[in-house]
PDB file of C-alpha atoms in Angstrom:
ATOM      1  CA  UNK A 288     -73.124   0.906  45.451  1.00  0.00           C
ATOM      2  CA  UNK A 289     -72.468  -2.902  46.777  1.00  0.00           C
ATOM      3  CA  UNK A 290     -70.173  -3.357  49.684  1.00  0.00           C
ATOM      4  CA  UNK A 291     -68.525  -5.775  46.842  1.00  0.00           C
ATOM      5  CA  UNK A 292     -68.330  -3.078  44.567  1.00  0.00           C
ATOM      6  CA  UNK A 293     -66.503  -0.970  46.036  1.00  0.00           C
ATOM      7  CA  UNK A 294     -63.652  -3.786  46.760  1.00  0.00           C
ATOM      8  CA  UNK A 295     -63.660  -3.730  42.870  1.00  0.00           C
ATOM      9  CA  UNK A 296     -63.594   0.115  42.651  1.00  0.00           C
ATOM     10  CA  UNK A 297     -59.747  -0.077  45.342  1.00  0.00           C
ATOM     11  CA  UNK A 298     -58.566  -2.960  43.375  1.00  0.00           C
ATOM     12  CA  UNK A 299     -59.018  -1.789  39.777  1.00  0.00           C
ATOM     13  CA  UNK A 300     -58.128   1.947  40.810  1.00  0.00           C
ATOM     14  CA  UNK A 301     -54.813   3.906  39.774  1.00  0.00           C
ATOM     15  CA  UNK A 302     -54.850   7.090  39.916  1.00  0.00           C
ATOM     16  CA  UNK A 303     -54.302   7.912  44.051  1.00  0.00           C
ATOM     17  CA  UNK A 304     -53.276  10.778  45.837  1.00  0.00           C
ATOM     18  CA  UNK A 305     -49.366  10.256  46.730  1.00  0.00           C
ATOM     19  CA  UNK A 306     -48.124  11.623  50.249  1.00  0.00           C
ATOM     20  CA  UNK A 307     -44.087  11.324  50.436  1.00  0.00           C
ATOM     21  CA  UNK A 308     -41.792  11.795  53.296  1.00  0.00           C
ATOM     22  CA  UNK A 309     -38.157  10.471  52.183  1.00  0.00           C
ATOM     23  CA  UNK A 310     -38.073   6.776  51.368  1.00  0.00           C
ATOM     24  CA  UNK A 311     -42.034   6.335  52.666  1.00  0.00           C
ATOM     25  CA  UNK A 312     -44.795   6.709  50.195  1.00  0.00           C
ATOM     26  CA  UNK A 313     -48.622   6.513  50.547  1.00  0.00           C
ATOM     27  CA  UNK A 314     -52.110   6.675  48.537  1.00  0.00           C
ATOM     28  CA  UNK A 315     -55.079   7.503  49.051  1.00  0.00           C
ATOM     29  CA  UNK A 316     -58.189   8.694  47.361  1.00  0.00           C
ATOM     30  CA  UNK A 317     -61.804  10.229  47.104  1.00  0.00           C
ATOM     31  CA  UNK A 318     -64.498   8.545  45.832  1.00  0.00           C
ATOM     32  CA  UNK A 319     -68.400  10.314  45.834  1.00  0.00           C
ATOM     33  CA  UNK A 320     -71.771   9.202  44.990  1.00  0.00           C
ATOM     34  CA  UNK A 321     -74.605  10.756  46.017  1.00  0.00           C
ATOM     35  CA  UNK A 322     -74.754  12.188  49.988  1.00  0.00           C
ATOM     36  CA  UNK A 323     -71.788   9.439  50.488  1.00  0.00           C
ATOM     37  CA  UNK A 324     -68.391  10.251  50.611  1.00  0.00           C
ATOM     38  CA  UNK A 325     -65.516   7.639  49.996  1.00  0.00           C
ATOM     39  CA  UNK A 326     -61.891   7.847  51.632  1.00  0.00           C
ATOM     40  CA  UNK A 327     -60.047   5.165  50.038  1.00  0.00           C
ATOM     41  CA  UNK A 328     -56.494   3.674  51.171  1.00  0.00           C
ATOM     42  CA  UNK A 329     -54.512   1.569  48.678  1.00  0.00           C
ATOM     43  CA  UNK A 330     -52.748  -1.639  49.223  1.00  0.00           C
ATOM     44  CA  UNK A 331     -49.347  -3.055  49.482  1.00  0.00           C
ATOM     45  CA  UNK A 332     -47.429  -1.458  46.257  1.00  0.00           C
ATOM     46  CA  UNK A 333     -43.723  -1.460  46.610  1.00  0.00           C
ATOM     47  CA  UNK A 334     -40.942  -2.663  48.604  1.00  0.00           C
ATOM     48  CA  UNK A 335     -41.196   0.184  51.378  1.00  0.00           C
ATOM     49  CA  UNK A 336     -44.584  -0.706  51.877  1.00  0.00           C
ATOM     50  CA  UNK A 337     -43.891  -4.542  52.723  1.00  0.00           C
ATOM     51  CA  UNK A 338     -41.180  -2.809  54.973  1.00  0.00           C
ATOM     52  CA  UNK A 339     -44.173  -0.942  56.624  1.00  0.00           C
ATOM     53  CA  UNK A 340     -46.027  -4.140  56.989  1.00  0.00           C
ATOM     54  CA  UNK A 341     -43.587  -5.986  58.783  1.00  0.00           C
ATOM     55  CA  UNK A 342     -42.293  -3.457  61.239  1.00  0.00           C
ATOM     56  CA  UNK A 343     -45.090  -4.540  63.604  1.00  0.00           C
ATOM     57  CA  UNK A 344     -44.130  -3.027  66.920  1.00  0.00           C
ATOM     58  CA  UNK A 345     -46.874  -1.498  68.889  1.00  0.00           C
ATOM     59  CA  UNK A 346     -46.113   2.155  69.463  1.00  0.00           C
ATOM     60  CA  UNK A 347     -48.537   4.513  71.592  1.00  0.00           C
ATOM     61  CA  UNK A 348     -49.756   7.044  69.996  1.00  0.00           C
ATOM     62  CA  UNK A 349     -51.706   9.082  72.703  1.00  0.00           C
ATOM     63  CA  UNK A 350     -53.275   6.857  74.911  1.00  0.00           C
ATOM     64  CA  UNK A 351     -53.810   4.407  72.085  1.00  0.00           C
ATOM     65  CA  UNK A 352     -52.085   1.617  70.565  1.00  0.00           C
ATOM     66  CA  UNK A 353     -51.054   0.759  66.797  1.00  0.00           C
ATOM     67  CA  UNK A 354     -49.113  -1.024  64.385  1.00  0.00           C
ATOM     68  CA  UNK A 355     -46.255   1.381  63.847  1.00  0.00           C
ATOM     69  CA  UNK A 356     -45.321   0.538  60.160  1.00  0.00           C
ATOM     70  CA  UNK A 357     -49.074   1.355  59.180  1.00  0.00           C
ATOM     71  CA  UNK A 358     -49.457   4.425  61.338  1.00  0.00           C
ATOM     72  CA  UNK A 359     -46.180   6.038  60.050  1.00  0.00           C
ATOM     73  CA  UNK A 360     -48.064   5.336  56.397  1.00  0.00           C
ATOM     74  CA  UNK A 361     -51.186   6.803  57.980  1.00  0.00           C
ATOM     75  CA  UNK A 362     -49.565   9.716  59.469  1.00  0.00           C
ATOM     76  CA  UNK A 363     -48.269  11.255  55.944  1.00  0.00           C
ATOM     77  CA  UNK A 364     -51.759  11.590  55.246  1.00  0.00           C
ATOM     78  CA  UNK A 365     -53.366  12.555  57.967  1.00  0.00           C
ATOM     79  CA  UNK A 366     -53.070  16.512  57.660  1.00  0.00           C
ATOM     80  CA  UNK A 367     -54.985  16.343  53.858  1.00  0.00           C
ATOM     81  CA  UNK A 368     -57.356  13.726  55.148  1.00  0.00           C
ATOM     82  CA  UNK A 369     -58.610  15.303  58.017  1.00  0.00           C
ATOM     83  CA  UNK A 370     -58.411  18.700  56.609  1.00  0.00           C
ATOM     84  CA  UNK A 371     -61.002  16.603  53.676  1.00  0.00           C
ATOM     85  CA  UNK A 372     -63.175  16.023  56.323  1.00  0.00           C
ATOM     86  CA  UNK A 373     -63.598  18.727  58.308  1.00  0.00           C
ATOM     87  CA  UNK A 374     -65.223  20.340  54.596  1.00  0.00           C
ATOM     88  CA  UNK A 375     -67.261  17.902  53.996  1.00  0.00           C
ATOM     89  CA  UNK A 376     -70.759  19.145  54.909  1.00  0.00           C
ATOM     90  CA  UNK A 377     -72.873  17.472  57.228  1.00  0.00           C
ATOM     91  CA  UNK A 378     -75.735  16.158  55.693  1.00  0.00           C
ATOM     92  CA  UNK A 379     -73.037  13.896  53.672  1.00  0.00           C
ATOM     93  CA  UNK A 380     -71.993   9.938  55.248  1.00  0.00           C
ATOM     94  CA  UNK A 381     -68.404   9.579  55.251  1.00  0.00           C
ATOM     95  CA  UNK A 382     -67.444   6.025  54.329  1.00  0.00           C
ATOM     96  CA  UNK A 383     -63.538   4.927  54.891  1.00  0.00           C
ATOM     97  CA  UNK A 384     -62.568   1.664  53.049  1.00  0.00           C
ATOM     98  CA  UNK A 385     -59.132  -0.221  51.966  1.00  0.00           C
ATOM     99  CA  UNK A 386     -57.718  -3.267  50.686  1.00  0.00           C
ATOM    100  CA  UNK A 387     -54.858  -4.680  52.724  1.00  0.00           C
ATOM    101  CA  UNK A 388     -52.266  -2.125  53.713  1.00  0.00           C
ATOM    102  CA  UNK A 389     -54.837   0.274  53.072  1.00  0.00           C
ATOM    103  CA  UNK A 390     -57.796  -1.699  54.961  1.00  0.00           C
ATOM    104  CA  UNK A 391     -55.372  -1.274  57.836  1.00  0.00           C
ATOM    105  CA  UNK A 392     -54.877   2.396  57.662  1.00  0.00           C
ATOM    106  CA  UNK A 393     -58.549   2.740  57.360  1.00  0.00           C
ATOM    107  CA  UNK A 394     -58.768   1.381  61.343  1.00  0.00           C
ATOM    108  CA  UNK A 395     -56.526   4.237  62.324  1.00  0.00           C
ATOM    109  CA  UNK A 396     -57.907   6.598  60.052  1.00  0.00           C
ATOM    110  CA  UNK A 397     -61.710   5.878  61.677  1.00  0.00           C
ATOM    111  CA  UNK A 398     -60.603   6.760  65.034  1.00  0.00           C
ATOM    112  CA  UNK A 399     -58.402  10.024  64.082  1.00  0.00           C
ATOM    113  CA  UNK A 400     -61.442  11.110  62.041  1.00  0.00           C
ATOM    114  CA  UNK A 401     -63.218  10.920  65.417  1.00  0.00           C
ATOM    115  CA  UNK A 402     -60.718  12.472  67.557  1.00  0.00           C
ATOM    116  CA  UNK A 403     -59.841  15.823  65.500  1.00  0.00           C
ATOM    117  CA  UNK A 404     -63.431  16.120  64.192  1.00  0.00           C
ATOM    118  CA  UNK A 405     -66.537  14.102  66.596  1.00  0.00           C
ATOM    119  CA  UNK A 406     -67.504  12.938  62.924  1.00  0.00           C
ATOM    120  CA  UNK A 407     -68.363   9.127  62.985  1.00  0.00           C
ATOM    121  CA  UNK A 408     -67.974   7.080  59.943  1.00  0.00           C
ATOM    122  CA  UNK A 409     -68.577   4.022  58.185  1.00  0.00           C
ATOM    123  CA  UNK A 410     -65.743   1.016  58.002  1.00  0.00           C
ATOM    124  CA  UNK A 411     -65.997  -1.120  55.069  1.00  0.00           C
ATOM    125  CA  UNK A 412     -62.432  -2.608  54.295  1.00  0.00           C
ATOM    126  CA  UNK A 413     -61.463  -6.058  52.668  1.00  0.00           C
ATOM    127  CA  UNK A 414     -58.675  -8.607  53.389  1.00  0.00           C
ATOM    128  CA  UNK A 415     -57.155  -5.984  56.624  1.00  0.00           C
ATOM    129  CA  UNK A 416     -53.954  -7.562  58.272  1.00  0.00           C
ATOM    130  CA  UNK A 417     -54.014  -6.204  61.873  1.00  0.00           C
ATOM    131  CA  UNK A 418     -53.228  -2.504  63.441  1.00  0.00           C
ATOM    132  CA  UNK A 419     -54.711  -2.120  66.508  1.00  0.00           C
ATOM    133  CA  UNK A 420     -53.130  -3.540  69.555  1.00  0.00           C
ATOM    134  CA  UNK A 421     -55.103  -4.112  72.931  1.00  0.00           C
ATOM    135  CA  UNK A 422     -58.695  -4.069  74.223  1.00  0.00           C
ATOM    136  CA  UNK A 423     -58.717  -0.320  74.647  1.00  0.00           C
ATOM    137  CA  UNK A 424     -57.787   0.494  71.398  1.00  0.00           C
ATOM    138  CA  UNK A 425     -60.196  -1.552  70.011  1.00  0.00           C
ATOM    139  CA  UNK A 426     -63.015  -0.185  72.143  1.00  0.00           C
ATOM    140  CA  UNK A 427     -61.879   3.451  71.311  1.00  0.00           C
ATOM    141  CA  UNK A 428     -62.034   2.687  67.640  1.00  0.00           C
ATOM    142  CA  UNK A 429     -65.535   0.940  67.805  1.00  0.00           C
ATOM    143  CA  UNK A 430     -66.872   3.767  69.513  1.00  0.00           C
ATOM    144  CA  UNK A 431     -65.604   5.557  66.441  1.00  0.00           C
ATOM    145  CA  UNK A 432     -67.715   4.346  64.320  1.00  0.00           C
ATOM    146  CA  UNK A 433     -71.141   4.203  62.687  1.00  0.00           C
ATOM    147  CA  UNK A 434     -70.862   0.823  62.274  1.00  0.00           C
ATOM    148  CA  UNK A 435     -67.527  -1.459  60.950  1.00  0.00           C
ATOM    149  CA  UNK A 436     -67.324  -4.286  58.381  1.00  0.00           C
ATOM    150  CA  UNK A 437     -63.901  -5.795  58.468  1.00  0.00           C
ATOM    151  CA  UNK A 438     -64.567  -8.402  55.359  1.00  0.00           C
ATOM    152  CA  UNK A 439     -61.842 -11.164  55.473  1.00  0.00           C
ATOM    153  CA  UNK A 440     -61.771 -14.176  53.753  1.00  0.00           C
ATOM    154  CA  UNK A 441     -61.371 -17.225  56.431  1.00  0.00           C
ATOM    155  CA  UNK A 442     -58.772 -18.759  54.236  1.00  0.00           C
ATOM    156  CA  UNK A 443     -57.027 -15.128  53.947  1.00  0.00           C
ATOM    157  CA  UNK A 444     -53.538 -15.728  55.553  1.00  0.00           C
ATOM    158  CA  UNK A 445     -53.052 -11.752  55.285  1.00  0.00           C
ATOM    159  CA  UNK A 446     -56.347 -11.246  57.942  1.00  0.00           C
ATOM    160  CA  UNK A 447     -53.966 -12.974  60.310  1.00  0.00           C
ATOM    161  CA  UNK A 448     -51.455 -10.766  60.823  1.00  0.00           C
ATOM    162  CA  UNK A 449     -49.735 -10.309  63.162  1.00  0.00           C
ATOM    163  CA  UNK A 450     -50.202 -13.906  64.299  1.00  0.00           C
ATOM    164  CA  UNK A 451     -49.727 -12.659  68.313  1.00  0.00           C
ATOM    165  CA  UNK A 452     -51.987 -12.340  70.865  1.00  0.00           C
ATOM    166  CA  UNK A 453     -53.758  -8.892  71.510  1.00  0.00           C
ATOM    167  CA  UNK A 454     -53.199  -7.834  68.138  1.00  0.00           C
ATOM    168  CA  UNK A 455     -57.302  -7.185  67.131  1.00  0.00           C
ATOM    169  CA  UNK A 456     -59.599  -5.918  64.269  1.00  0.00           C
ATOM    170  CA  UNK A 457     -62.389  -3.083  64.798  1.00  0.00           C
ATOM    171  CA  UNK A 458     -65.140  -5.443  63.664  1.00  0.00           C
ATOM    172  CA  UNK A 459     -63.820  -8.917  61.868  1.00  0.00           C
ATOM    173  CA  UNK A 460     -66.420  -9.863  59.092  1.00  0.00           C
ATOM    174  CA  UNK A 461     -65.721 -13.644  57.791  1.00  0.00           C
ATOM    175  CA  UNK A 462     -66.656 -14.683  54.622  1.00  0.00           C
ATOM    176  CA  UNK A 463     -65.818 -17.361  52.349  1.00  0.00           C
ATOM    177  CA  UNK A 464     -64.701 -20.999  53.708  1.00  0.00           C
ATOM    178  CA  UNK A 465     -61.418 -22.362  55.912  1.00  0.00           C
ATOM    179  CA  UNK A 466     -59.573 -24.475  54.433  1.00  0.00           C
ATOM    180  CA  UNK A 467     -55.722 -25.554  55.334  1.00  0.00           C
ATOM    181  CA  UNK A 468     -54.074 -25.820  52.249  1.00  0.00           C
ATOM    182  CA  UNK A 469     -55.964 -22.230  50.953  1.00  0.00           C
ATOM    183  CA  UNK A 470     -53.863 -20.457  53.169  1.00  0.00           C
ATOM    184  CA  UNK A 471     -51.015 -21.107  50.990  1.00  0.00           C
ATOM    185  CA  UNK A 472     -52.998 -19.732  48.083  1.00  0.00           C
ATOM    186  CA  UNK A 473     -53.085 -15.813  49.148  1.00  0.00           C
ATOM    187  CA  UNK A 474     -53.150 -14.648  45.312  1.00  0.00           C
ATOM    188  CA  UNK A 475     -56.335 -16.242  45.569  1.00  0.00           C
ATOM    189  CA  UNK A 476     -57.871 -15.746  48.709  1.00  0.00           C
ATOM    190  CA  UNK A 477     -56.626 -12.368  48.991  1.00  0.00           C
ATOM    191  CA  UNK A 478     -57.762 -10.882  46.178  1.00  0.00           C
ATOM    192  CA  UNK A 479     -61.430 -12.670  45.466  1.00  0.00           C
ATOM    193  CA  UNK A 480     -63.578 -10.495  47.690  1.00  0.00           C
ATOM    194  CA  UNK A 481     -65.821  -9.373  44.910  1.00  0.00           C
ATOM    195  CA  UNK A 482     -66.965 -12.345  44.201  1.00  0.00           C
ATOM    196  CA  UNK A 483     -66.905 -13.591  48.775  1.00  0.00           C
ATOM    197  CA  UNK A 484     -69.048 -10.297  50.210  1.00  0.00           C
ATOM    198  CA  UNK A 485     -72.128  -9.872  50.235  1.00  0.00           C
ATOM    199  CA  UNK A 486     -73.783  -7.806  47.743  1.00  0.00           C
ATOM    200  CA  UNK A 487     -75.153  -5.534  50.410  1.00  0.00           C
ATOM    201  CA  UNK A 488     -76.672  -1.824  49.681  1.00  0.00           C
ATOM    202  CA  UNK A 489     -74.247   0.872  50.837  1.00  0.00           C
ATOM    203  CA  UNK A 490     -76.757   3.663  50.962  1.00  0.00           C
ATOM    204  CA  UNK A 491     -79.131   0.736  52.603  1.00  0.00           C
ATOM    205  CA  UNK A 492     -76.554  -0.056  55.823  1.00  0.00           C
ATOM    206  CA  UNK A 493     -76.492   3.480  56.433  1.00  0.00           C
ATOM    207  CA  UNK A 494     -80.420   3.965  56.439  1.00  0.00           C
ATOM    208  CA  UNK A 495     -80.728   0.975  58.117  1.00  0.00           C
ATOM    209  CA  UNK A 496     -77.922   1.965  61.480  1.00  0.00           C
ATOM    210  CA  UNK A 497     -79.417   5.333  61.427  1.00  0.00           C
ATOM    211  CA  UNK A 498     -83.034   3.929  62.116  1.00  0.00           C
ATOM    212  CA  UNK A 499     -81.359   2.373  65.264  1.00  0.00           C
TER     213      UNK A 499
END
């Protein structure tokens, strides 16, 4: 599969996992080829999910930092996630990827994969607003990694966010061109990243960071 194929695989998707907990909802998914396993996160879908997005407020969460509205998302998923990947044998790659919301659960999710289990993964995600919040955090979650590819589009308004200062990706990724008057345009820029990554090998960036 093509890291731009698989941002065509979240978009196009519908039938997810659904995790409730009163008036908060969240998907997610599982997606296998080969020796590579896919956790998937969707996006935005719903008015309590915009509410997620915009309660911003870093919480601590151990000795970490996070966007609280995406972490509470994360967290009524976390139990069947990790209890996923703690079956998943280990001569398979574990690959976590999202679109928007769901590109921002899958920095959390990276890092709490790594914490309950010691099992590294692989970060491809497309058009992620911002959950981590300060230089540790960030260094925690990129040594929780195989490797990270944050894709956002330059003229993505929604990679931006939260537009304050030590608010950080894992690993940003730009592709695609700047341009002022795009940022207005986020049904376009936001949702084109099939056509603005790279057409880059999965199973060949895993090779490739395990020959390292």
């Amino acid at each position: 599969m093509q890291h731009n194929e698989l941002f065509s695989i979240i978009k196009n998707k519908k039938d997810w996992r659904h995790c409730k907990s009163g008036k908060l909802s969240a998907e997610w998914d599982i997606y296998e080829e080969g020796d590579i396993v896919y956790i998937l996160f969707q996006e935005t879908d719903g008015v309590s999910d915009w509410i997620q997005n915009l309660s911003f407020i870093k919480r601590r969460y151990g000795k970490l930092k996070f966007h609280h509205g995406f972490y509470e998302l994360y967290d009524l998923m976390r139990d069947e996630v990790i209890d996923f990947v703690k079956n998943i044998p280990s001569n398979k790659t574990l690959v976590v990827s999202g679109w928007s919301q769901g590109a921002a659960i899958a920095q959390i999710c990276v890092q709490d994969i790594y914490f309950h289990t010691g099992r590294k993964s692989l970060l491809i995600s497309f058009g992620a607003p911002m959950a981590i919040y300060g230089r540790k955090t960030r260094k925690a979650c990129r040594e929780s990694v195989i490797e990270a590819f944050e894709y956002c589009n330059k003229s993505d308004i929604v990679t931006y966010q939260p537009p304050f200062l030590y608010w950080h990706h894992i690993k940003r990724v730009n592709v695609g061109s700047f341009g002022i008057f795009k940022i207005f345009k986020p049904t376009t820029y936001h949702t084109n990243y099939s056509s603005t990554v790279p057409s880059v090998d999965v199973e060949k960036t895993i090779k490739t960071k395990r020959e390292r």
